Amino acid sequence: MNYQVEKQNPEVFRPSRTGIEQCKNLGPCSGPNRQRDLCTFCTISLDQEEVFRTKVFDKSLSPFYGEDFYFEIPRPFQCLSFYVFAKGVFQRDLPVGKVSIRKEELCKFSGKEHWFGLQPVDPNSEVQGKVHLEMRLNELIIENGSMCQQLLVRIIECQGLPLISGQNCDPYATVSLVGPTPMRKKTSDPQFEETFYFEVTRPNSYTKKSHFQVEEEDIEKLEIKVDLWNNGNLAQDVFLGETRVSVKILRNDHIHRAWYLLQPKGNGKSKTDDLGSLRLNVTYTEDNVLPSACYTPLCTLLLKSPDIKPISASAAHILGDICRERYEAVLPVVRLLLHHSRLVSFVSAIAALELENTQEANTIFRGNSLATRCIDDMMKIVGRSYLTVTLKPVLDEICESNKTCEIDPIKLKEGDNVEVNKENLQGYVQKVFSSITQSSSSCPPLMCDVFRSLRQLASKRFPDDPHVQYSAVSSFVFLRFFAVAVLSPHTFQLRPHHPDLEVSRTLTLISKTIQTLGSWGSLSKNKLVCIHVCLSYQPVTMPTNQFINLPLCVYQSVNILYLFYYREVQKRAQGRKRIGKNFKKRWLRVTNRELSYHKHRGETCAPLCIMPVKNIQAVEKLDESAFNRKNMFQVLHSEKPLYVQAGNCVEASEWVEVLSQVSRCNPDRLGTFHPSAYLAGAWLCCRSLSDSQPGCKPCTPTLLANLQLDIDCDRETERIFSLFTSSYSKLQKMEDACASIAVYQGPLREQDDYSLFTIQDSKETFHTVRQISHILKELQREHDTRSGTAQYGSQ
């Protein structure tokens, strides 16, 4: 998500990381809570919109939160605010104090820890939004012919007003000395178009000063004050903010029109008691996105990364190499490659590079490498809905029930029964694990592609270890995905806030168990046998048109068979030459492993033919003219094609989609096919006489992922440009390291000069680094040309 003013030169606001460290010397809060009983938590807000919340810290005046939050700001804002709340028992949470940092001041505090004094949370100081004003000074001739000056104040519109109790407000404005304007219903961006008039000087014929507000010589001392309010109907009206504009701004220009940020009442200045301090570490960056054409060279160079040999010489890998310590450096690369369907090939290449340096199978993909970070970010991007479907129902049940699952004798409370707790924990683990192992229909195909590649690479690297292909995947899908989501559901939007302490302990125990079940490399033979016994072989029927290729580590390791589709069809016997009586009724059945057909329906009916899914090369619809039958499709494999007539057009489409997707990762898939049949010694479509003739029509491509992602490539490329720029000194060191290696002229330097970088091919790496440097200089020139500073109150 990002906020863009206009495509020509938008702003993108990004606090790279916000660390809420600790509070000290918390003072009193309103309400009955005694200081020593304070249970507190912190929230992060953009103006008045809460975006994150810490866990509750129990009974301390100096709590240590120690939580980091990384997020991108998707909209304009005035303040990044941090609120400290005392946890209420029978009433709403009570505010202790807040720290508000204006947007323009964030850079001043960026990158370093600071202690901030807590300020009071006053309703009159909680403001956000802006108002669009026009001021004009006119000369007016009144009825008796005298002339005076009239000040026109026009309230055009407001933007970004706060929500009131989660709803759009009913705003109205007042202008000093005039009174309220008509109310605007249910909007945070009201259009007012209201005009107010003030006579600010005396006509010459008048002598009574009391008839007029201001003498002519005092015009420049006048301020126009605009207040915004929310109409409370039966309740009290709520103050939304104010702004004050001096009339002297019209000294040189009789018309002034500008946006003004709303301010707290009286500018929020008030003297209060010491409420304590909050220690923060805020890292904030702000990017200006140029027109798309400016990013074409850098974007093109990055998209070529998967094709560069070796992969360490690619632009994307070089960025990861020089920004190893930057938490956010990988994400824009992942998003850019993902948008252009280049992520799978890049991840496969960098995973292969990592495996070259992996000596033990049980340590596979366990470090914090470029490959693991890319896959982590990919799963967070494309797997969010997958987690929602898979885990949210059972996590809601766990969080909303009151079952105790503590099994540590040291941590048991008085009256707890360890056997009951163990039974509760076992039940929850069973539900979570079943949700995972039966979630294949919801898994994004892109994750399937990545994990299939990892399995193949791991098997090739450690051919003597039969379990390595599963541990390579389980290290991600269990340890880095499901287990993390169970442990911290709020970070994946599976729960609105941190769970309480008891529920958090339950989730920790479940997460550790899931990690153990997923860590095949660390399991003993006895534990594996136990898991196999618990999860006995059984077919699991999946919803129609829903399937998966991913968790092969799950349903192959634990011997679970997934049934994707089972329907009665008309099948033509393979290899027959006569037309007409060659179709027979059969029950066609497809699972994650095989396609088979049976004479009768039922598990006891033995299959007449079994075709391994891995042997399917293509699945395509068949021309009606081939057999004068509708709803036909063909399954192409290493032997003769299988021709099938479905019961109706919907079933035909579902068969093609299910079979295509379940076989989409097969390495021998065809690129072309014959849309008609081979009969009477020739293909009916192209009239070719050879039955082994390659197809005459391209195969239908299968989608890599069914993703609806809002990815702005210009914004991501600008972020990558900023990362390269901030690490330019390291880029130069890499260039020097390449130039010093024996391929180039000059003496060979000590290895310490380039040991921090991955340089497999110095010549290719040097060439890419030079390209990056040239592109960075051109982009910086564009930024310098277009740079400008907007002043407060400007157009």
Short mmCIF file of N, CA, C and O in Angstrom, two decimals, residues 436-550:
data_model
loop_
_atom_site.label_atom_id
_atom_site.label_comp_id
_atom_site.label_asym_id
_atom_site.label_seq_id
_atom_site.Cartn_x
_atom_site.Cartn_y
_atom_site.Cartn_z
N ILE A 436 -4.01 -27.47 9.03
CA ILE A 436 -2.88 -27.28 8.12
C ILE A 436 -2.85 -28.39 7.07
O ILE A 436 -2.76 -28.12 5.87
N THR A 437 -2.95 -29.64 7.51
CA THR A 437 -2.82 -30.76 6.58
C THR A 437 -4.00 -30.87 5.63
O THR A 437 -3.90 -31.51 4.58
N GLN A 438 -5.12 -30.25 5.97
CA GLN A 438 -6.29 -30.28 5.10
C GLN A 438 -6.51 -28.94 4.40
O GLN A 438 -7.60 -28.65 3.92
N SER A 439 -5.46 -28.13 4.33
CA SER A 439 -5.61 -26.78 3.78
C SER A 439 -5.16 -26.67 2.34
O SER A 439 -5.01 -25.58 1.82
N SER A 440 -4.95 -27.79 1.69
CA SER A 440 -4.34 -27.75 0.37
C SER A 440 -5.15 -26.95 -0.64
O SER A 440 -4.60 -26.32 -1.52
N SER A 441 -6.46 -26.97 -0.50
CA SER A 441 -7.29 -26.27 -1.47
C SER A 441 -7.13 -24.76 -1.41
O SER A 441 -7.51 -24.06 -2.35
N SER A 442 -6.58 -24.25 -0.33
CA SER A 442 -6.45 -22.80 -0.16
C SER A 442 -5.05 -22.29 -0.39
O SER A 442 -4.84 -21.07 -0.42
N CYS A 443 -4.08 -23.18 -0.55
CA CYS A 443 -2.69 -22.73 -0.67
C CYS A 443 -2.45 -22.04 -2.01
O CYS A 443 -2.80 -22.57 -3.06
N PRO A 444 -1.86 -20.85 -2.02
CA PRO A 444 -1.58 -20.15 -3.28
C PRO A 444 -0.64 -20.95 -4.18
O PRO A 444 0.38 -21.47 -3.71
N PRO A 445 -0.96 -21.08 -5.45
CA PRO A 445 -0.10 -21.84 -6.36
C PRO A 445 1.33 -21.33 -6.42
O PRO A 445 2.24 -22.11 -6.68
N LEU A 446 1.54 -20.04 -6.21
CA LEU A 446 2.91 -19.52 -6.23
C LEU A 446 3.76 -20.18 -5.14
O LEU A 446 4.93 -20.50 -5.37
N MET A 447 3.19 -20.38 -3.97
CA MET A 447 3.92 -21.06 -2.91
C MET A 447 4.20 -22.51 -3.33
O MET A 447 5.27 -23.05 -3.03
N CYS A 448 3.26 -23.12 -4.03
CA CYS A 448 3.49 -24.48 -4.53
C CYS A 448 4.71 -24.51 -5.45
O CYS A 448 5.55 -25.41 -5.35
N ASP A 449 4.81 -23.55 -6.34
CA ASP A 449 5.92 -23.52 -7.29
C ASP A 449 7.26 -23.38 -6.58
O ASP A 449 8.23 -24.05 -6.91
N VAL A 450 7.30 -22.48 -5.61
CA VAL A 450 8.56 -22.26 -4.89
C VAL A 450 8.96 -23.50 -4.12
O VAL A 450 10.12 -23.94 -4.17
N PHE A 451 8.02 -24.12 -3.42
CA PHE A 451 8.35 -25.29 -2.62
C PHE A 451 8.68 -26.51 -3.48
O PHE A 451 9.51 -27.33 -3.10
N ARG A 452 8.04 -26.62 -4.62
CA ARG A 452 8.40 -27.70 -5.54
C ARG A 452 9.86 -27.55 -5.98
O ARG A 452 10.63 -28.51 -6.02
N SER A 453 10.25 -26.32 -6.27
CA SER A 453 11.63 -26.06 -6.68
C SER A 453 12.61 -26.40 -5.55
O SER A 453 13.66 -27.00 -5.78
N LEU A 454 12.25 -26.03 -4.31
CA LEU A 454 13.11 -26.33 -3.17
C LEU A 454 13.27 -27.84 -2.98
O LEU A 454 14.36 -28.33 -2.68
N ARG A 455 12.19 -28.58 -3.15
CA ARG A 455 12.25 -30.03 -3.01
C ARG A 455 13.22 -30.64 -4.01
O ARG A 455 14.04 -31.50 -3.68
N GLN A 456 13.12 -30.18 -5.26
CA GLN A 456 13.99 -30.72 -6.31
C GLN A 456 15.45 -30.37 -6.05
O GLN A 456 16.35 -31.22 -6.18
N LEU A 457 15.70 -29.13 -5.64
CA LEU A 457 17.07 -28.70 -5.38
C LEU A 457 17.67 -29.45 -4.19
O LEU A 457 18.84 -29.86 -4.22
N ALA A 458 16.86 -29.64 -3.15
CA ALA A 458 17.37 -30.34 -1.96
C ALA A 458 17.68 -31.80 -2.27
O ALA A 458 18.69 -32.34 -1.82
N SER A 459 16.80 -32.46 -3.03
CA SER A 459 17.04 -33.86 -3.40
C SER A 459 18.29 -34.00 -4.25
O SER A 459 19.05 -34.97 -4.11
N LYS A 460 18.51 -33.05 -5.12
CA LYS A 460 19.70 -33.09 -5.98
C LYS A 460 20.97 -32.85 -5.16
O LYS A 460 22.01 -33.46 -5.42
N ARG A 461 20.90 -31.96 -4.16
CA ARG A 461 22.08 -31.65 -3.36
C ARG A 461 22.42 -32.78 -2.39
O ARG A 461 23.58 -33.08 -2.15
N PHE A 462 21.39 -33.43 -1.82
CA PHE A 462 21.61 -34.52 -0.86
C PHE A 462 20.85 -35.76 -1.34
O PHE A 462 19.79 -36.11 -0.78
N PRO A 463 21.33 -36.41 -2.38
CA PRO A 463 20.58 -37.53 -2.98
C PRO A 463 20.44 -38.74 -2.06
O PRO A 463 19.55 -39.57 -2.27
N ASP A 464 21.28 -38.86 -1.05
CA ASP A 464 21.23 -40.03 -0.18
C ASP A 464 20.30 -39.85 1.01
O ASP A 464 20.15 -40.78 1.81
N ASP A 465 19.72 -38.69 1.15
CA ASP A 465 18.81 -38.43 2.27
C ASP A 465 17.38 -38.36 1.76
O ASP A 465 16.98 -37.39 1.10
N PRO A 466 16.56 -39.38 2.01
CA PRO A 466 15.19 -39.39 1.46
C PRO A 466 14.26 -38.35 2.07
O PRO A 466 13.24 -38.02 1.49
N HIS A 467 14.62 -37.84 3.27
CA HIS A 467 13.73 -36.89 3.94
C HIS A 467 14.09 -35.44 3.67
O HIS A 467 13.35 -34.54 4.08
N VAL A 468 15.21 -35.17 2.99
CA VAL A 468 15.66 -33.79 2.84
C VAL A 468 14.70 -32.96 2.01
O VAL A 468 14.54 -31.76 2.24
N GLN A 469 14.03 -33.59 1.03
CA GLN A 469 13.08 -32.82 0.22
C GLN A 469 11.91 -32.32 1.05
O GLN A 469 11.30 -31.29 0.73
N TYR A 470 11.58 -33.05 2.13
CA TYR A 470 10.50 -32.61 3.00
C TYR A 470 10.98 -31.59 4.04
O TYR A 470 10.29 -30.62 4.34
N SER A 471 12.16 -31.82 4.59
CA SER A 471 12.67 -30.86 5.57
C SER A 471 12.97 -29.52 4.93
O SER A 471 12.86 -28.48 5.58
N ALA A 472 13.35 -29.51 3.64
CA ALA A 472 13.60 -28.25 2.94
C ALA A 472 12.35 -27.39 2.89
O ALA A 472 12.39 -26.17 3.02
N VAL A 473 11.19 -28.05 2.72
CA VAL A 473 9.93 -27.32 2.65
C VAL A 473 9.38 -27.05 4.05
O VAL A 473 8.88 -25.96 4.34
N SER A 474 9.48 -28.05 4.92
CA SER A 474 8.90 -27.88 6.26
C SER A 474 9.60 -26.78 7.04
O SER A 474 9.00 -26.16 7.92
N SER A 475 10.87 -26.51 6.73
CA SER A 475 11.57 -25.43 7.43
C SER A 475 10.92 -24.08 7.14
O SER A 475 11.06 -23.14 7.92
N PHE A 476 10.21 -23.98 6.03
CA PHE A 476 9.48 -22.75 5.71
C PHE A 476 8.01 -22.86 6.12
O PHE A 476 7.50 -22.02 6.86
N VAL A 477 7.34 -23.88 5.62
CA VAL A 477 5.88 -23.93 5.77
C VAL A 477 5.47 -24.12 7.23
O VAL A 477 4.44 -23.62 7.66
N PHE A 478 6.29 -24.81 8.02
CA PHE A 478 5.97 -24.98 9.44
C PHE A 478 6.70 -23.95 10.30
O PHE A 478 6.09 -23.18 11.01
N LEU A 479 8.05 -23.96 10.24
CA LEU A 479 8.82 -23.14 11.17
C LEU A 479 8.67 -21.65 10.92
O LEU A 479 8.63 -20.85 11.86
N ARG A 480 8.59 -21.24 9.64
CA ARG A 480 8.61 -19.81 9.32
C ARG A 480 7.23 -19.27 8.91
O ARG A 480 7.10 -18.08 8.66
N PHE A 481 6.24 -20.13 8.82
CA PHE A 481 4.93 -19.67 8.34
C PHE A 481 3.84 -20.00 9.35
O PHE A 481 3.36 -19.13 10.08
N PHE A 482 3.45 -21.27 9.43
CA PHE A 482 2.34 -21.63 10.31
C PHE A 482 2.68 -21.44 11.78
O PHE A 482 1.88 -20.90 12.55
N ALA A 483 3.86 -21.89 12.20
CA ALA A 483 4.21 -21.78 13.62
C ALA A 483 4.30 -20.33 14.05
O ALA A 483 3.88 -19.97 15.16
N VAL A 484 4.84 -19.47 13.20
CA VAL A 484 4.94 -18.04 13.52
C VAL A 484 3.56 -17.41 13.59
O VAL A 484 3.27 -16.58 14.47
N ALA A 485 2.67 -17.80 12.66
CA ALA A 485 1.31 -17.24 12.67
C ALA A 485 0.54 -17.68 13.90
O ALA A 485 -0.26 -16.90 14.45
N VAL A 486 0.75 -18.91 14.35
CA VAL A 486 0.09 -19.37 15.57
C VAL A 486 0.63 -18.62 16.79
O VAL A 486 -0.13 -18.22 17.67
N LEU A 487 1.92 -18.40 16.82
CA LEU A 487 2.54 -17.72 17.96
C LEU A 487 2.13 -16.26 18.05
O LEU A 487 1.89 -15.73 19.14
N SER A 488 2.05 -15.57 16.90
CA SER A 488 1.72 -14.14 16.88
C SER A 488 0.62 -13.87 15.86
O SER A 488 0.87 -13.29 14.80
N PRO A 489 -0.59 -14.29 16.14
CA PRO A 489 -1.66 -14.13 15.13
C PRO A 489 -1.98 -12.69 14.79
O PRO A 489 -2.41 -12.40 13.68
N HIS A 490 -1.72 -11.77 15.71
CA HIS A 490 -2.03 -10.36 15.45
C HIS A 490 -1.14 -9.78 14.37
O HIS A 490 -1.54 -8.86 13.66
N THR A 491 0.08 -10.31 14.22
CA THR A 491 0.98 -9.76 13.20
C THR A 491 0.57 -10.18 11.79
O THR A 491 1.04 -9.58 10.82
N PHE A 492 -0.29 -11.18 11.67
CA PHE A 492 -0.79 -11.62 10.37
C PHE A 492 -2.26 -11.26 10.19
O PHE A 492 -2.94 -11.81 9.34
N GLN A 493 -2.75 -10.33 11.02
CA GLN A 493 -4.14 -9.88 10.97
C GLN A 493 -5.14 -11.02 11.20
O GLN A 493 -6.28 -10.97 10.72
N LEU A 494 -4.72 -12.06 11.92
CA LEU A 494 -5.62 -13.15 12.26
C LEU A 494 -6.40 -12.84 13.54
O LEU A 494 -7.45 -13.43 13.78
N ARG A 495 -5.85 -11.95 14.35
CA ARG A 495 -6.52 -11.47 15.55
C ARG A 495 -6.28 -9.97 15.65
O ARG A 495 -5.25 -9.47 15.19
N PRO A 496 -7.23 -9.22 16.22
CA PRO A 496 -7.07 -7.75 16.23
C PRO A 496 -5.94 -7.26 17.11
O PRO A 496 -5.30 -6.26 16.81
N HIS A 497 -5.66 -7.97 18.23
CA HIS A 497 -4.66 -7.48 19.18
C HIS A 497 -3.87 -8.65 19.74
O HIS A 497 -4.15 -9.82 19.46
N HIS A 498 -2.88 -8.31 20.56
CA HIS A 498 -2.15 -9.33 21.29
C HIS A 498 -3.11 -10.14 22.14
O HIS A 498 -4.02 -9.59 22.78
N PRO A 499 -2.93 -11.46 22.21
CA PRO A 499 -3.73 -12.24 23.16
C PRO A 499 -3.28 -11.96 24.59
O PRO A 499 -2.18 -11.45 24.81
N ASP A 500 -4.13 -12.29 25.55
CA ASP A 500 -3.72 -12.10 26.94
C ASP A 500 -2.66 -13.13 27.31
O ASP A 500 -2.32 -14.02 26.52
N LEU A 501 -2.12 -13.01 28.53
CA LEU A 501 -0.96 -13.80 28.90
C LEU A 501 -1.24 -15.31 28.88
O LEU A 501 -0.42 -16.09 28.41
N GLU A 502 -2.41 -15.72 29.36
CA GLU A 502 -2.71 -17.15 29.40
C GLU A 502 -2.89 -17.72 28.01
O GLU A 502 -2.39 -18.80 27.69
N VAL A 503 -3.62 -16.99 27.16
CA VAL A 503 -3.80 -17.45 25.78
C VAL A 503 -2.47 -17.43 25.03
O VAL A 503 -2.18 -18.33 24.24
N SER A 504 -1.65 -16.42 25.30
CA SER A 504 -0.34 -16.35 24.67
C SER A 504 0.51 -17.57 25.02
O SER A 504 1.22 -18.11 24.16
N ARG A 505 0.42 -18.02 26.28
CA ARG A 505 1.15 -19.21 26.69
C ARG A 505 0.64 -20.45 25.95
O ARG A 505 1.41 -21.29 25.49
N THR A 506 -0.68 -20.55 25.79
CA THR A 506 -1.27 -21.67 25.04
C THR A 506 -0.79 -21.67 23.60
O THR A 506 -0.41 -22.71 23.04
N LEU A 507 -0.79 -20.50 22.96
CA LEU A 507 -0.34 -20.40 21.57
C LEU A 507 1.15 -20.75 21.46
O LEU A 507 1.58 -21.34 20.46
N THR A 508 1.93 -20.38 22.47
CA THR A 508 3.36 -20.73 22.46
C THR A 508 3.55 -22.24 22.47
O THR A 508 4.36 -22.79 21.72
N LEU A 509 2.79 -22.93 23.32
CA LEU A 509 2.90 -24.39 23.40
C LEU A 509 2.46 -25.05 22.09
O LEU A 509 3.09 -26.00 21.61
N ILE A 510 1.38 -24.53 21.50
CA ILE A 510 0.92 -25.09 20.22
C ILE A 510 1.95 -24.84 19.14
O ILE A 510 2.27 -25.73 18.34
N SER A 511 2.51 -23.63 19.11
CA SER A 511 3.49 -23.29 18.08
C SER A 511 4.73 -24.17 18.19
O SER A 511 5.25 -24.65 17.17
N LYS A 512 5.19 -24.42 19.42
CA LYS A 512 6.37 -25.28 19.59
C LYS A 512 6.08 -26.69 19.12
O LYS A 512 6.94 -27.36 18.53
N THR A 513 4.87 -27.17 19.37
CA THR A 513 4.50 -28.52 18.93
C THR A 513 4.46 -28.60 17.42
O THR A 513 4.93 -29.57 16.81
N ILE A 514 3.88 -27.57 16.79
CA ILE A 514 3.81 -27.55 15.32
C ILE A 514 5.22 -27.50 14.74
O ILE A 514 5.52 -28.17 13.73
N GLN A 515 6.11 -26.74 15.36
CA GLN A 515 7.50 -26.70 14.89
C GLN A 515 8.14 -28.08 14.99
O GLN A 515 8.86 -28.51 14.08
N THR A 516 7.88 -28.77 16.09
CA THR A 516 8.45 -30.11 16.25
C THR A 516 7.92 -31.08 15.21
O THR A 516 8.67 -31.85 14.62
N LEU A 517 6.62 -31.01 14.96
CA LEU A 517 6.03 -31.88 13.95
C LEU A 517 6.56 -31.56 12.56
O LEU A 517 6.66 -32.43 11.70
N GLY A 518 6.90 -30.29 12.35
CA GLY A 518 7.41 -29.90 11.04
C GLY A 518 8.89 -30.08 10.86
O GLY A 518 9.39 -30.08 9.73
N SER A 519 9.62 -30.24 11.95
CA SER A 519 11.08 -30.38 11.86
C SER A 519 11.45 -31.84 11.66
O SER A 519 11.92 -32.52 12.56
N TRP A 520 11.24 -32.31 10.44
CA TRP A 520 11.49 -33.73 10.18
C TRP A 520 12.96 -34.10 10.42
O TRP A 520 13.28 -35.19 10.86
N GLY A 521 13.85 -33.18 10.12
CA GLY A 521 15.26 -33.50 10.27
C GLY A 521 15.66 -33.71 11.72
O GLY A 521 16.63 -34.40 12.01
N SER A 522 14.89 -33.11 12.65
CA SER A 522 15.25 -33.22 14.07
C SER A 522 14.47 -34.31 14.78
O SER A 522 14.65 -34.53 15.96
N LEU A 523 13.57 -35.00 14.07
CA LEU A 523 12.76 -36.02 14.70
C LEU A 523 13.46 -37.37 14.71
O LEU A 523 14.09 -37.76 13.73
N SER A 524 13.32 -38.08 15.79
CA SER A 524 13.86 -39.43 15.85
C SER A 524 12.93 -40.38 15.12
O SER A 524 11.80 -40.05 14.78
N LYS A 525 13.42 -41.59 14.88
CA LYS A 525 12.61 -42.59 14.19
C LYS A 525 11.34 -42.91 14.97
O LYS A 525 10.26 -43.07 14.41
N ASN A 526 11.46 -42.98 16.30
CA ASN A 526 10.29 -43.30 17.11
C ASN A 526 9.20 -42.22 17.01
O ASN A 526 8.03 -42.52 16.96
N LYS A 527 9.64 -40.95 16.99
CA LYS A 527 8.67 -39.87 16.87
C LYS A 527 7.97 -39.91 15.51
O LYS A 527 6.77 -39.66 15.41
N LEU A 528 8.72 -40.22 14.46
CA LEU A 528 8.12 -40.33 13.14
C LEU A 528 7.07 -41.43 13.11
O LEU A 528 6.00 -41.27 12.53
N VAL A 529 7.37 -42.55 13.74
CA VAL A 529 6.42 -43.66 13.79
C VAL A 529 5.15 -43.23 14.51
O VAL A 529 4.03 -43.53 14.08
N CYS A 530 5.31 -42.50 15.61
CA CYS A 530 4.15 -42.02 16.36
C CYS A 530 3.27 -41.12 15.50
O CYS A 530 2.05 -41.22 15.52
N ILE A 531 3.91 -40.22 14.75
CA ILE A 531 3.14 -39.31 13.89
C ILE A 531 2.42 -40.08 12.80
O ILE A 531 1.26 -39.82 12.49
N HIS A 532 3.10 -41.07 12.23
CA HIS A 532 2.46 -41.87 11.19
C HIS A 532 1.26 -42.64 11.74
O HIS A 532 0.24 -42.78 11.08
N VAL A 533 1.37 -43.12 12.98
CA VAL A 533 0.27 -43.85 13.59
C VAL A 533 -0.91 -42.91 13.86
O VAL A 533 -2.06 -43.23 13.62
N CYS A 534 -0.59 -41.71 14.38
CA CYS A 534 -1.65 -40.74 14.70
C CYS A 534 -2.39 -40.28 13.45
O CYS A 534 -3.60 -40.06 13.46
N LEU A 535 -1.65 -40.11 12.38
CA LEU A 535 -2.24 -39.63 11.13
C LEU A 535 -2.28 -40.80 10.15
O LEU A 535 -1.42 -40.94 9.29
N SER A 536 -3.24 -41.66 10.32
CA SER A 536 -3.32 -42.88 9.51
C SER A 536 -3.73 -42.56 8.09
O SER A 536 -4.30 -41.52 7.79
N TYR A 537 -3.47 -43.50 7.23
CA TYR A 537 -3.79 -43.35 5.81
C TYR A 537 -5.29 -43.27 5.61
O TYR A 537 -6.03 -44.14 6.03
N GLN A 538 -5.75 -42.18 4.97
CA GLN A 538 -7.17 -42.05 4.71
C GLN A 538 -7.39 -41.04 3.60
O GLN A 538 -6.69 -40.04 3.51
N PRO A 539 -8.35 -41.29 2.71
CA PRO A 539 -8.64 -40.30 1.68
C PRO A 539 -9.42 -39.14 2.28
O PRO A 539 -10.27 -39.33 3.13
N VAL A 540 -9.11 -37.95 1.84
CA VAL A 540 -9.80 -36.75 2.31
C VAL A 540 -10.39 -36.05 1.11
O VAL A 540 -9.67 -35.61 0.22
N THR A 541 -11.70 -35.96 1.05
CA THR A 541 -12.35 -35.35 -0.10
C THR A 541 -12.27 -33.84 0.01
O THR A 541 -12.64 -33.26 1.02
N MET A 542 -11.77 -33.19 -1.05
CA MET A 542 -11.64 -31.74 -1.07
C MET A 542 -12.79 -31.15 -1.86
O MET A 542 -13.39 -31.82 -2.70
N PRO A 543 -13.13 -29.88 -1.66
CA PRO A 543 -14.20 -29.24 -2.42
C PRO A 543 -13.90 -29.27 -3.91
O PRO A 543 -12.74 -29.24 -4.33
N THR A 544 -14.94 -29.31 -4.70
CA THR A 544 -14.77 -29.32 -6.15
C THR A 544 -13.97 -28.12 -6.61
O THR A 544 -14.14 -27.01 -6.12
N ASN A 545 -13.09 -28.35 -7.54
CA ASN A 545 -12.30 -27.29 -8.16
C ASN A 545 -11.31 -26.66 -7.19
O ASN A 545 -10.85 -25.56 -7.40
N GLN A 546 -11.01 -27.34 -6.09
CA GLN A 546 -10.03 -26.85 -5.13
C GLN A 546 -8.96 -27.92 -4.95
O GLN A 546 -9.27 -29.09 -4.77
N PHE A 547 -7.72 -27.53 -4.99
CA PHE A 547 -6.65 -28.52 -4.91
C PHE A 547 -5.37 -27.82 -4.52
O PHE A 547 -5.32 -26.61 -4.39
N ILE A 548 -4.31 -28.60 -4.42
CA ILE A 548 -3.00 -28.04 -4.08
C ILE A 548 -1.90 -28.94 -4.57
O ILE A 548 -2.08 -30.13 -4.73
N ASN A 549 -0.75 -28.34 -4.77
CA ASN A 549 0.42 -29.13 -5.10
C ASN A 549 1.48 -28.94 -4.03
O ASN A 549 2.48 -29.61 -4.02
N LEU A 550 1.20 -27.98 -3.12
CA LEU A 550 2.25 -27.60 -2.16
C LEU A 550 2.59 -28.60 -1.08
O LEU A 550 3.62 -29.23 -1.14
#
